PDB file of C-alpha atoms and ligand atoms in Angstrom:
ATOM      1  CA  MET W   1       0.000   0.000   0.000  1.00  0.00           C
ATOM      2  CA  VAL W   2       1.338   3.415  -0.970  1.00  0.00           C
ATOM      3  CA  LYS W   3       1.586   5.804   1.999  1.00  0.00           C
ATOM      4  CA  SER W   4      -1.683   7.711   2.130  1.00  0.00           C
ATOM      5  CA  PHE W   5      -0.122  11.176   1.699  1.00  0.00           C
ATOM      6  CA  LEU W   6       1.432   9.988  -1.560  1.00  0.00           C
ATOM      7  CA  ARG W   7      -1.761   8.553  -3.014  1.00  0.00           C
ATOM      8  CA  GLN W   8      -3.180  10.567  -5.853  1.00  0.00           C
ATOM      9  CA  SER W   9      -6.227   9.777  -7.915  1.00  0.00           C
ATOM     10  CA  PRO W  10      -5.624   9.603 -11.678  1.00  0.00           C
ATOM     11  CA  LEU W  11      -8.423  12.186 -11.945  1.00  0.00           C
ATOM     12  CA  ALA W  12      -6.953  14.572  -9.328  1.00  0.00           C
ATOM     13  CA  HIS W  13      -5.715  17.011 -11.972  1.00  0.00           C
ATOM     14  CA  LEU W  14      -9.293  17.541 -13.228  1.00  0.00           C
ATOM     15  CA  HIS W  15     -10.128  19.139  -9.847  1.00  0.00           C
ATOM     16  CA  LEU W  16     -13.604  17.660  -9.844  1.00  0.00           C
ATOM     17  CA  GLU W  17     -14.202  19.123  -6.380  1.00  0.00           C
ATOM     18  CA  ALA W  18     -13.921  22.648  -7.818  1.00  0.00           C
ATOM     19  CA  ARG W  19     -16.497  22.114 -10.537  1.00  0.00           C
ATOM     20  CA  PRO W  20     -19.910  23.620  -9.867  1.00  0.00           C
ATOM     21  CA  LEU W  21     -22.552  21.126  -8.928  1.00  0.00           C
ATOM     22  CA  MET W  22     -25.024  21.102 -11.758  1.00  0.00           C
ATOM     23  CA  ALA W  23     -27.873  19.571  -9.793  1.00  0.00           C
ATOM     24  CA  GLU W  24     -29.765  22.839  -9.378  1.00  0.00           C
ATOM     25  CA  ALA W  25     -29.303  23.904 -12.962  1.00  0.00           C
ATOM     26  CA  LEU W  26     -30.526  20.533 -14.147  1.00  0.00           C
ATOM     27  CA  PRO W  27     -33.173  19.279 -11.732  1.00  0.00           C
ATOM     28  CA  ALA W  28     -33.941  16.403 -14.076  1.00  0.00           C
ATOM     29  CA  ALA W  29     -30.354  15.258 -14.530  1.00  0.00           C
ATOM     30  CA  GLY W  30     -30.582  11.738 -15.869  1.00  0.00           C
ATOM     31  CA  ILE W  31     -27.016  10.862 -14.980  1.00  0.00           C
ATOM     32  CA  SER W  32     -24.968  11.269 -11.856  1.00  0.00           C
ATOM     33  CA  ILE W  33     -21.260  10.437 -11.938  1.00  0.00           C
ATOM     34  CA  SER W  34     -18.569  10.640  -9.312  1.00  0.00           C
ATOM     35  CA  GLU W  35     -15.150   9.255  -8.675  1.00  0.00           C
ATOM     36  CA  CYS W  36     -14.712   6.918  -5.753  1.00  0.00           C
ATOM     37  CA  ALA W  37     -10.961   7.335  -5.293  1.00  0.00           C
ATOM     38  CA  HIS W  38      -8.590   5.414  -3.058  1.00  0.00           C
ATOM     39  CA  THR W  39     -10.468   2.183  -2.587  1.00  0.00           C
ATOM     40  CA  THR W  40      -8.396  -0.766  -1.416  1.00  0.00           C
ATOM     41  CA  GLN W  41      -8.141  -3.399  -4.148  1.00  0.00           C
ATOM     42  CA  ILE W  42      -6.500  -6.760  -3.590  1.00  0.00           C
ATOM     43  CA  ALA W  43      -6.115  -9.314  -6.381  1.00  0.00           C
ATOM     44  CA  VAL W  44      -6.508 -12.853  -5.074  1.00  0.00           C
ATOM     45  CA  ARG W  45      -5.770 -15.974  -7.091  1.00  0.00           C
ATOM     46  CA  GLY W  46      -6.308 -19.550  -5.993  1.00  0.00           C
ATOM     47  CA  GLN W  47      -8.238 -22.740  -6.642  1.00  0.00           C
ATOM     48  CA  SER W  48     -11.899 -22.386  -5.685  1.00  0.00           C
ATOM     49  CA  SER W  49     -12.131 -26.188  -5.785  1.00  0.00           C
ATOM     50  CA  ASP W  50      -9.811 -26.267  -2.744  1.00  0.00           C
ATOM     51  CA  PRO W  51     -12.154 -26.026   0.280  1.00  0.00           C
ATOM     52  CA  ALA W  52      -9.279 -24.771   2.478  1.00  0.00           C
ATOM     53  CA  PHE W  53      -8.767 -21.799   0.150  1.00  0.00           C
ATOM     54  CA  ALA W  54     -12.458 -20.828   0.017  1.00  0.00           C
ATOM     55  CA  GLN W  55     -12.747 -21.256   3.790  1.00  0.00           C
ATOM     56  CA  ALA W  56      -9.645 -19.148   4.495  1.00  0.00           C
ATOM     57  CA  VAL W  57     -10.977 -16.286   2.355  1.00  0.00           C
ATOM     58  CA  THR W  58     -14.308 -16.416   4.191  1.00  0.00           C
ATOM     59  CA  THR W  59     -12.554 -16.476   7.566  1.00  0.00           C
ATOM     60  CA  ALA W  60     -10.406 -13.468   6.655  1.00  0.00           C
ATOM     61  CA  LEU W  61     -13.141 -11.299   5.159  1.00  0.00           C
ATOM     62  CA  GLY W  62     -16.411 -12.604   6.559  1.00  0.00           C
ATOM     63  CA  ILE W  63     -17.847 -13.017   3.060  1.00  0.00           C
ATOM     64  CA  ALA W  64     -18.055 -16.020   0.758  1.00  0.00           C
ATOM     65  CA  LEU W  65     -15.878 -16.504  -2.308  1.00  0.00           C
ATOM     66  CA  PRO W  66     -18.093 -15.766  -5.354  1.00  0.00           C
ATOM     67  CA  THR W  67     -17.417 -18.906  -7.361  1.00  0.00           C
ATOM     68  CA  ASP W  68     -20.162 -18.360  -9.968  1.00  0.00           C
ATOM     69  CA  ALA W  69     -18.902 -16.556 -13.075  1.00  0.00           C
ATOM     70  CA  CYS W  70     -19.609 -12.826 -13.241  1.00  0.00           C
ATOM     71  CA  THR W  71     -20.922 -12.428  -9.696  1.00  0.00           C
ATOM     72  CA  ALA W  72     -19.958 -10.505  -6.549  1.00  0.00           C
ATOM     73  CA  SER W  73     -20.294 -11.207  -2.842  1.00  0.00           C
ATOM     74  CA  GLY W  74     -20.566  -8.866   0.120  1.00  0.00           C
ATOM     75  CA  ALA W  75     -22.278  -5.470   0.358  1.00  0.00           C
ATOM     76  CA  PRO W  76     -20.922  -2.855  -2.095  1.00  0.00           C
ATOM     77  CA  GLU W  77     -20.567  -0.237   0.659  1.00  0.00           C
ATOM     78  CA  ARG W  78     -18.390  -2.558   2.729  1.00  0.00           C
ATOM     79  CA  VAL W  79     -15.681  -5.087   1.871  1.00  0.00           C
ATOM     80  CA  HIS W  80     -16.841  -6.998  -1.193  1.00  0.00           C
ATOM     81  CA  MET W  81     -15.401  -9.394  -3.696  1.00  0.00           C
ATOM     82  CA  LEU W  82     -15.679  -9.488  -7.498  1.00  0.00           C
ATOM     83  CA  TRP W  83     -15.263 -12.552  -9.739  1.00  0.00           C
ATOM     84  CA  MET W  84     -12.539 -11.741 -12.296  1.00  0.00           C
ATOM     85  CA  GLY W  85     -11.902 -15.220 -13.726  1.00  0.00           C
ATOM     86  CA  PRO W  86     -12.237 -18.901 -12.808  1.00  0.00           C
ATOM     87  CA  ASP W  87      -9.319 -18.648 -10.362  1.00  0.00           C
ATOM     88  CA  GLU W  88      -9.130 -14.911  -9.787  1.00  0.00           C
ATOM     89  CA  TRP W  89     -10.999 -12.383  -7.642  1.00  0.00           C
ATOM     90  CA  LEU W  90     -10.749  -8.716  -6.709  1.00  0.00           C
ATOM     91  CA  VAL W  91     -11.332  -7.843  -3.066  1.00  0.00           C
ATOM     92  CA  VAL W  92     -12.498  -4.246  -2.714  1.00  0.00           C
ATOM     93  CA  GLY W  93     -12.559  -2.193   0.471  1.00  0.00           C
ATOM     94  CA  PRO W  94     -14.214   1.222   0.560  1.00  0.00           C
ATOM     95  CA  ALA W  95     -11.983   4.288   0.783  1.00  0.00           C
ATOM     96  CA  LYS W  96     -11.063   5.363   4.307  1.00  0.00           C
ATOM     97  CA  THR W  97     -11.463   1.906   5.806  1.00  0.00           C
ATOM     98  CA  ASP W  98      -8.585   0.306   7.586  1.00  0.00           C
ATOM     99  CA  ASP W  99      -5.979  -1.041   5.225  1.00  0.00           C
ATOM    100  CA  ARG W 100      -5.766  -4.365   6.931  1.00  0.00           C
ATOM    101  CA  ILE W 101      -7.712  -6.365   4.331  1.00  0.00           C
ATOM    102  CA  GLY W 102      -4.466  -7.349   2.625  1.00  0.00           C
ATOM    103  CA  ASP W 103      -2.815  -8.290   5.932  1.00  0.00           C
ATOM    104  CA  LYS W 104      -5.815 -10.383   6.959  1.00  0.00           C
ATOM    105  CA  LEU W 105      -5.808 -12.213   3.635  1.00  0.00           C
ATOM    106  CA  GLU W 106      -2.077 -12.780   3.706  1.00  0.00           C
ATOM    107  CA  GLN W 107      -2.278 -14.218   7.198  1.00  0.00           C
ATOM    108  CA  ALA W 108      -5.229 -16.470   6.406  1.00  0.00           C
ATOM    109  CA  LEU W 109      -3.835 -17.714   3.083  1.00  0.00           C
ATOM    110  CA  ASN W 110      -0.201 -17.867   4.135  1.00  0.00           C
ATOM    111  CA  LYS W 111       0.252 -21.636   3.857  1.00  0.00           C
ATOM    112  CA  LEU W 112      -1.930 -22.202   0.782  1.00  0.00           C
ATOM    113  CA  HIS W 113      -1.146 -22.277  -2.928  1.00  0.00           C
ATOM    114  CA  CYS W 114      -2.427 -18.848  -3.942  1.00  0.00           C
ATOM    115  CA  ALA W 115      -1.473 -15.240  -4.643  1.00  0.00           C
ATOM    116  CA  VAL W 116      -2.486 -12.051  -2.812  1.00  0.00           C
ATOM    117  CA  VAL W 117      -1.381  -8.801  -4.455  1.00  0.00           C
ATOM    118  CA  ASP W 118      -2.297  -5.218  -3.541  1.00  0.00           C
ATOM    119  CA  VAL W 119      -3.350  -3.526  -6.799  1.00  0.00           C
ATOM    120  CA  SER W 120      -5.083  -0.515  -5.224  1.00  0.00           C
ATOM    121  CA  GLU W 121      -3.179   2.022  -7.311  1.00  0.00           C
ATOM    122  CA  SER W 122      -3.801   0.341 -10.656  1.00  0.00           C
ATOM    123  CA  ARG W 123      -7.438   1.315 -11.110  1.00  0.00           C
ATOM    124  CA  THR W 124      -9.834   3.977  -9.941  1.00  0.00           C
ATOM    125  CA  VAL W 125     -13.589   3.602  -9.605  1.00  0.00           C
ATOM    126  CA  VAL W 126     -16.142   5.797 -11.345  1.00  0.00           C
ATOM    127  CA  GLN W 127     -19.675   5.516 -10.010  1.00  0.00           C
ATOM    128  CA  ILE W 128     -22.576   6.175 -12.351  1.00  0.00           C
ATOM    129  CA  CYS W 129     -26.268   6.111 -11.565  1.00  0.00           C
ATOM    130  CA  GLY W 130     -29.530   7.690 -12.609  1.00  0.00           C
ATOM    131  CA  ALA W 131     -32.448   7.255 -14.937  1.00  0.00           C
ATOM    132  CA  ASN W 132     -30.266   7.090 -18.060  1.00  0.00           C
ATOM    133  CA  ALA W 133     -27.184   5.342 -16.663  1.00  0.00           C
ATOM    134  CA  ARG W 134     -27.883   2.211 -18.677  1.00  0.00           C
ATOM    135  CA  SER W 135     -28.404   4.191 -21.895  1.00  0.00           C
ATOM    136  CA  VAL W 136     -25.018   5.881 -21.448  1.00  0.00           C
ATOM    137  CA  LEU W 137     -23.224   2.563 -20.950  1.00  0.00           C
ATOM    138  CA  ASP W 138     -25.106   1.066 -23.905  1.00  0.00           C
ATOM    139  CA  LYS W 139     -23.411   3.622 -26.151  1.00  0.00           C
ATOM    140  CA  GLY W 140     -20.008   2.038 -25.626  1.00  0.00           C
ATOM    141  CA  CYS W 141     -20.499  -1.410 -24.159  1.00  0.00           C
ATOM    142  CA  SER W 142     -21.783  -4.582 -25.829  1.00  0.00           C
ATOM    143  CA  ILE W 143     -22.981  -6.283 -22.625  1.00  0.00           C
ATOM    144  CA  ASP W 144     -26.760  -6.658 -22.325  1.00  0.00           C
ATOM    145  CA  LEU W 145     -27.546  -4.598 -19.220  1.00  0.00           C
ATOM    146  CA  HIS W 146     -31.320  -5.032 -19.333  1.00  0.00           C
ATOM    147  CA  PRO W 147     -32.637  -5.681 -15.801  1.00  0.00           C
ATOM    148  CA  THR W 148     -34.019  -9.083 -16.809  1.00  0.00           C
ATOM    149  CA  VAL W 149     -30.464 -10.352 -17.431  1.00  0.00           C
ATOM    150  CA  PHE W 150     -28.199  -7.931 -15.530  1.00  0.00           C
ATOM    151  CA  SER W 151     -28.969  -7.048 -11.940  1.00  0.00           C
ATOM    152  CA  PRO W 152     -27.262  -5.953  -8.704  1.00  0.00           C
ATOM    153  CA  GLY W 153     -24.398  -8.286  -7.889  1.00  0.00           C
ATOM    154  CA  ARG W 154     -23.445  -8.897 -11.533  1.00  0.00           C
ATOM    155  CA  VAL W 155     -19.834  -8.192 -12.533  1.00  0.00           C
ATOM    156  CA  VAL W 156     -18.261  -8.275 -15.992  1.00  0.00           C
ATOM    157  CA  ASN W 157     -14.818  -7.590 -17.329  1.00  0.00           C
ATOM    158  CA  THR W 158     -15.487  -5.994 -20.660  1.00  0.00           C
ATOM    159  CA  VAL W 159     -14.860  -3.030 -22.944  1.00  0.00           C
ATOM    160  CA  LEU W 160     -16.456   0.407 -22.558  1.00  0.00           C
ATOM    161  CA  ALA W 161     -15.624   2.927 -25.270  1.00  0.00           C
ATOM    162  CA  ARG W 162     -12.601   0.787 -26.228  1.00  0.00           C
ATOM    163  CA  SER W 163     -11.227   0.840 -22.639  1.00  0.00           C
ATOM    164  CA  HIS W 164     -10.895  -2.357 -20.625  1.00  0.00           C
ATOM    165  CA  ILE W 165     -13.109  -2.009 -17.567  1.00  0.00           C
ATOM    166  CA  THR W 166     -14.697  -4.025 -14.802  1.00  0.00           C
ATOM    167  CA  LEU W 167     -18.392  -3.204 -14.523  1.00  0.00           C
ATOM    168  CA  HIS W 168     -20.235  -4.005 -11.289  1.00  0.00           C
ATOM    169  CA  GLN W 169     -23.913  -3.249 -10.850  1.00  0.00           C
ATOM    170  CA  THR W 170     -24.092  -2.283  -7.187  1.00  0.00           C
ATOM    171  CA  ALA W 171     -27.771  -1.465  -6.780  1.00  0.00           C
ATOM    172  CA  ILE W 172     -31.155  -0.809  -8.276  1.00  0.00           C
ATOM    173  CA  ASP W 173     -33.360   1.833  -6.689  1.00  0.00           C
ATOM    174  CA  ALA W 174     -36.435   0.098  -5.290  1.00  0.00           C
ATOM    175  CA  LYS W 175     -38.759   3.018  -6.095  1.00  0.00           C
ATOM    176  CA  SER W 176     -37.453   4.315  -9.403  1.00  0.00           C
ATOM    177  CA  GLY W 177     -35.826   1.173 -10.766  1.00  0.00           C
ATOM    178  CA  PHE W 178     -32.726   3.224 -11.678  1.00  0.00           C
ATOM    179  CA  PRO W 179     -29.462   1.244 -11.579  1.00  0.00           C
ATOM    180  CA  SER W 180     -26.095   2.155 -10.013  1.00  0.00           C
ATOM    181  CA  TYR W 181     -22.797   0.878 -11.372  1.00  0.00           C
ATOM    182  CA  ASP W 182     -19.153   0.902 -10.314  1.00  0.00           C
ATOM    183  CA  ILE W 183     -16.765   1.176 -13.248  1.00  0.00           C
ATOM    184  CA  TYR W 184     -13.175   0.089 -12.560  1.00  0.00           C
ATOM    185  CA  VAL W 185     -10.803   1.695 -15.040  1.00  0.00           C
ATOM    186  CA  HIS W 186      -7.025   1.485 -15.317  1.00  0.00           C
ATOM    187  CA  ARG W 187      -5.489   4.765 -14.192  1.00  0.00           C
ATOM    188  CA  SER W 188      -3.949   5.653 -17.551  1.00  0.00           C
ATOM    189  CA  PHE W 189      -7.419   5.371 -19.143  1.00  0.00           C
ATOM    190  CA  ALA W 190      -9.272   7.194 -16.350  1.00  0.00           C
ATOM    191  CA  GLU W 191      -9.185  10.714 -17.778  1.00  0.00           C
ATOM    192  CA  TYR W 192     -10.186   9.520 -21.237  1.00  0.00           C
ATOM    193  CA  LEU W 193     -13.065   7.440 -19.889  1.00  0.00           C
ATOM    194  CA  TRP W 194     -14.250  10.263 -17.622  1.00  0.00           C
ATOM    195  CA  SER W 195     -14.345  12.642 -20.617  1.00  0.00           C
ATOM    196  CA  TRP W 196     -16.171  10.031 -22.658  1.00  0.00           C
ATOM    197  CA  LEU W 197     -18.757   9.561 -19.893  1.00  0.00           C
ATOM    198  CA  GLU W 198     -19.259  13.336 -19.579  1.00  0.00           C
ATOM    199  CA  ASP W 199     -19.782  13.614 -23.315  1.00  0.00           C
ATOM    200  CA  ALA W 200     -22.073  10.573 -23.547  1.00  0.00           C
ATOM    201  CA  SER W 201     -24.145  11.850 -20.593  1.00  0.00           C
ATOM    202  CA  ARG W 202     -24.617  15.387 -21.842  1.00  0.00           C
ATOM    203  CA  GLU W 203     -27.867  14.745 -23.718  1.00  0.00           C
ATOM    204  CA  TYR W 204     -29.535  13.380 -20.557  1.00  0.00           C
ATOM    205  CA  GLY W 205     -28.392  16.102 -18.151  1.00  0.00           C
ATOM    206  CA  LEU W 206     -25.346  15.406 -16.059  1.00  0.00           C
ATOM    207  CA  GLN W 207     -24.750  15.876 -12.385  1.00  0.00           C
ATOM    208  CA  MET W 208     -21.136  15.550 -11.254  1.00  0.00           C
ATOM    209  CA  ASN W 209     -20.520  14.795  -7.644  1.00  0.00           C
ATOM    210  CA  PRO W 210     -17.040  15.568  -6.356  1.00  0.00           C
TER     211      PRO W 210
ATOM    212  CA  MET N   1     -19.311  -9.483 -35.673  1.00  0.00           C
ATOM    213  CA  LEU N   2     -19.109 -12.923 -34.063  1.00  0.00           C
ATOM    214  CA  LEU N   3     -20.645 -13.748 -30.703  1.00  0.00           C
ATOM    215  CA  ILE N   4     -18.013 -15.996 -29.166  1.00  0.00           C
ATOM    216  CA  PRO N   5     -18.966 -18.352 -26.318  1.00  0.00           C
ATOM    217  CA  CYS N   6     -16.270 -18.112 -23.624  1.00  0.00           C
ATOM    218  CA  PRO N   7     -16.429 -21.360 -21.605  1.00  0.00           C
ATOM    219  CA  PHE N   8     -16.215 -19.255 -18.427  1.00  0.00           C
ATOM    220  CA  CYS N   9     -18.133 -16.014 -19.138  1.00  0.00           C
ATOM    221  CA  GLY N  10     -20.661 -17.017 -21.801  1.00  0.00           C
ATOM    222  CA  LYS N  11     -21.329 -15.298 -25.128  1.00  0.00           C
ATOM    223  CA  ARG N  12     -19.419 -12.074 -25.726  1.00  0.00           C
ATOM    224  CA  GLU N  13     -18.679  -9.817 -28.646  1.00  0.00           C
ATOM    225  CA  GLU N  14     -15.702 -10.769 -30.827  1.00  0.00           C
ATOM    226  CA  THR N  15     -13.781  -7.564 -29.971  1.00  0.00           C
ATOM    227  CA  GLU N  16     -13.230  -8.896 -26.428  1.00  0.00           C
ATOM    228  CA  PHE N  17     -11.185 -11.809 -27.823  1.00  0.00           C
ATOM    229  CA  HIS N  18      -7.909 -12.467 -29.558  1.00  0.00           C
ATOM    230  CA  HIS N  19      -7.278 -15.329 -31.952  1.00  0.00           C
ATOM    231  CA  GLY N  20      -4.423 -17.717 -31.162  1.00  0.00           C
ATOM    232  CA  GLY N  21      -4.117 -19.929 -34.239  1.00  0.00           C
ATOM    233  CA  GLU N  22      -4.628 -23.669 -34.609  1.00  0.00           C
ATOM    234  CA  ALA N  23      -5.282 -25.682 -31.444  1.00  0.00           C
ATOM    235  CA  HIS N  24      -3.880 -29.039 -30.379  1.00  0.00           C
ATOM    236  CA  ILE N  25      -0.371 -28.456 -31.786  1.00  0.00           C
ATOM    237  CA  GLU N  26       1.792 -30.671 -29.615  1.00  0.00           C
ATOM    238  CA  ARG N  27       5.379 -29.702 -28.877  1.00  0.00           C
ATOM    239  CA  PRO N  28       7.738 -32.505 -29.955  1.00  0.00           C
ATOM    240  CA  LYS N  29       8.939 -34.535 -26.971  1.00  0.00           C
ATOM    241  CA  ASP N  30      12.594 -34.466 -28.041  1.00  0.00           C
ATOM    242  CA  PRO N  31      13.266 -31.362 -30.208  1.00  0.00           C
ATOM    243  CA  ASP N  32      17.019 -32.161 -30.405  1.00  0.00           C
ATOM    244  CA  ALA N  33      16.242 -35.374 -32.271  1.00  0.00           C
ATOM    245  CA  LEU N  34      14.303 -33.539 -35.016  1.00  0.00           C
ATOM    246  CA  SER N  35      15.569 -32.628 -38.468  1.00  0.00           C
ATOM    247  CA  ASP N  36      15.295 -28.952 -39.502  1.00  0.00           C
ATOM    248  CA  GLU N  37      12.398 -29.893 -41.755  1.00  0.00           C
ATOM    249  CA  ALA N  38      10.501 -31.610 -38.946  1.00  0.00           C
ATOM    250  CA  TRP N  39      11.151 -28.677 -36.589  1.00  0.00           C
ATOM    251  CA  ALA N  40       9.956 -26.190 -39.229  1.00  0.00           C
ATOM    252  CA  GLU N  41       6.888 -28.386 -39.747  1.00  0.00           C
ATOM    253  CA  TYR N  42       6.090 -28.079 -36.014  1.00  0.00           C
ATOM    254  CA  LEU N  43       6.815 -24.348 -35.844  1.00  0.00           C
ATOM    255  CA  PHE N  44       5.237 -23.010 -38.995  1.00  0.00           C
ATOM    256  CA  MET N  45       2.981 -25.436 -40.839  1.00  0.00           C
ATOM    257  CA  ARG N  46      -0.743 -25.332 -40.068  1.00  0.00           C
ATOM    258  CA  THR N  47      -3.688 -27.122 -41.655  1.00  0.00           C
ATOM    259  CA  ASN N  48      -5.752 -24.050 -42.720  1.00  0.00           C
ATOM    260  CA  PRO N  49      -8.859 -26.027 -43.751  1.00  0.00           C
ATOM    261  CA  LYS N  50     -11.956 -24.737 -45.473  1.00  0.00           C
ATOM    262  CA  GLY N  51     -14.536 -26.006 -43.015  1.00  0.00           C
ATOM    263  CA  VAL N  52     -14.406 -26.906 -39.342  1.00  0.00           C
ATOM    264  CA  PHE N  53     -11.216 -25.691 -37.662  1.00  0.00           C
ATOM    265  CA  LEU N  54     -10.130 -26.212 -34.061  1.00  0.00           C
ATOM    266  CA  GLU N  55      -8.494 -22.995 -32.902  1.00  0.00           C
ATOM    267  CA  ARG N  56      -7.296 -21.214 -29.781  1.00  0.00           C
ATOM    268  CA  TRP N  57      -8.807 -17.986 -28.486  1.00  0.00           C
ATOM    269  CA  VAL N  58      -8.107 -15.829 -25.447  1.00  0.00           C
ATOM    270  CA  HIS N  59     -10.809 -13.801 -23.710  1.00  0.00           C
ATOM    271  CA  LEU N  60      -8.519 -10.797 -23.483  1.00  0.00           C
ATOM    272  CA  ALA N  61     -10.967  -8.147 -22.278  1.00  0.00           C
ATOM    273  CA  GLY N  62     -12.881 -10.576 -20.058  1.00  0.00           C
ATOM    274  CA  CYS N  63     -11.588 -13.380 -17.867  1.00  0.00           C
ATOM    275  CA  ARG N  64      -8.235 -13.428 -19.751  1.00  0.00           C
ATOM    276  CA  ARG N  65      -8.296 -17.230 -20.100  1.00  0.00           C
ATOM    277  CA  TRP N  66      -7.258 -19.264 -23.134  1.00  0.00           C
ATOM    278  CA  PHE N  67      -9.695 -21.813 -24.526  1.00  0.00           C
ATOM    279  CA  ASN N  68     -10.363 -23.774 -27.697  1.00  0.00           C
ATOM    280  CA  MET N  69     -13.172 -23.340 -30.174  1.00  0.00           C
ATOM    281  CA  ALA N  70     -14.495 -25.222 -33.204  1.00  0.00           C
ATOM    282  CA  ARG N  71     -15.419 -22.804 -35.992  1.00  0.00           C
ATOM    283  CA  ASN N  72     -16.305 -23.330 -39.635  1.00  0.00           C
ATOM    284  CA  THR N  73     -13.875 -21.114 -41.551  1.00  0.00           C
ATOM    285  CA  ALA N  74     -16.177 -20.929 -44.572  1.00  0.00           C
ATOM    286  CA  THR N  75     -19.432 -20.021 -42.804  1.00  0.00           C
ATOM    287  CA  ASN N  76     -18.175 -18.714 -39.439  1.00  0.00           C
ATOM    288  CA  GLU N  77     -20.583 -21.094 -37.730  1.00  0.00           C
ATOM    289  CA  ILE N  78     -19.322 -21.812 -34.201  1.00  0.00           C
ATOM    290  CA  LEU N  79     -19.816 -25.461 -33.219  1.00  0.00           C
ATOM    291  CA  GLY N  80     -18.778 -24.863 -29.614  1.00  0.00           C
ATOM    292  CA  SER N  81     -15.975 -23.865 -27.305  1.00  0.00           C
ATOM    293  CA  TYR N  82     -14.213 -26.010 -24.730  1.00  0.00           C
ATOM    294  CA  LYS N  83     -11.640 -25.585 -21.988  1.00  0.00           C
ATOM    295  CA  ILE N  84      -7.970 -26.402 -22.527  1.00  0.00           C
ATOM    296  CA  GLY N  85      -7.558 -30.125 -21.868  1.00  0.00           C
ATOM    297  CA  GLU N  86     -11.140 -30.972 -22.846  1.00  0.00           C
ATOM    298  CA  LYS N  87     -12.261 -32.804 -25.994  1.00  0.00           C
ATOM    299  CA  PRO N  88     -13.714 -30.893 -28.975  1.00  0.00           C
ATOM    300  CA  PRO N  89     -17.535 -30.920 -29.268  1.00  0.00           C
ATOM    301  CA  LYS N  90     -19.160 -33.797 -31.181  1.00  0.00           C
ATOM    302  CA  GLY N  91     -19.250 -33.264 -34.912  1.00  0.00           C
ATOM    303  CA  ALA N  92     -16.176 -31.045 -34.859  1.00  0.00           C
ATOM    304  CA  ARG N  93     -13.781 -33.789 -35.729  1.00  0.00           C
TER     305      ARG N  93
HETATM  306 ZN1   ZN Q   1     -14.176 -15.287 -20.368  1.00  0.00          ZN
END
């Protein structure tokens, strides 16, 4: 883990916090986007068929290993885990939580055949929600995001606007039915993808949250 | 655009994948014993059929795993995909 005073979001130079909130100007903003910087992200690899491995992960984190393809486990606002491949997962801890997730995993998995690597600085997370969130993603992503086939807890590694991303649907609003997504983007693509999202959202009304 | 069935993730758009050439090419057990011709045969020569072809693909933008697929090179019909180490689908060979 990089010392916290050295950590800088790949979007820091855009000074999103200094941009005016457009919520009042656009009461019907169909899209809300924000950066969720400085999450803890730990790549874990191991054999899910090994019960000792799955058990050790559960003991360390208190959540089950999502062994089904393209699924997540745990609550998105707390420590959660994303399926990245048949023997690979991403453990995500919200920003400003204790950084001990990696330590806990390393201790629990110490004697097993597996890999635990802190990749927190490799990607940032852009959160997008609102009435037209799905329409914006549909412009650059070939995954079928219709609620009948894609729902909260679904995770895909895919391409959005030619950038490799991990897309996680975190929620669906019970009243409105509007979805929320976390988009994991590699830091060198973050500025490009942010600009693309701003541009793609413009026609629906865009609210940027710092 | 092909819809390629990844054995792990399911059907995805072709742009998420990368083609890896003919599948089931076995490395010679004792390369030192081979003639130059036999070594070149292993390295460079491929069957390139018109019809069903067993080929390797990698799901580059998805789960990043290699797998095999049976595809008709004339019609682009995909007969099925299978994990490395598994047998091709029936009718593919
Ligand atoms: Zn895949």
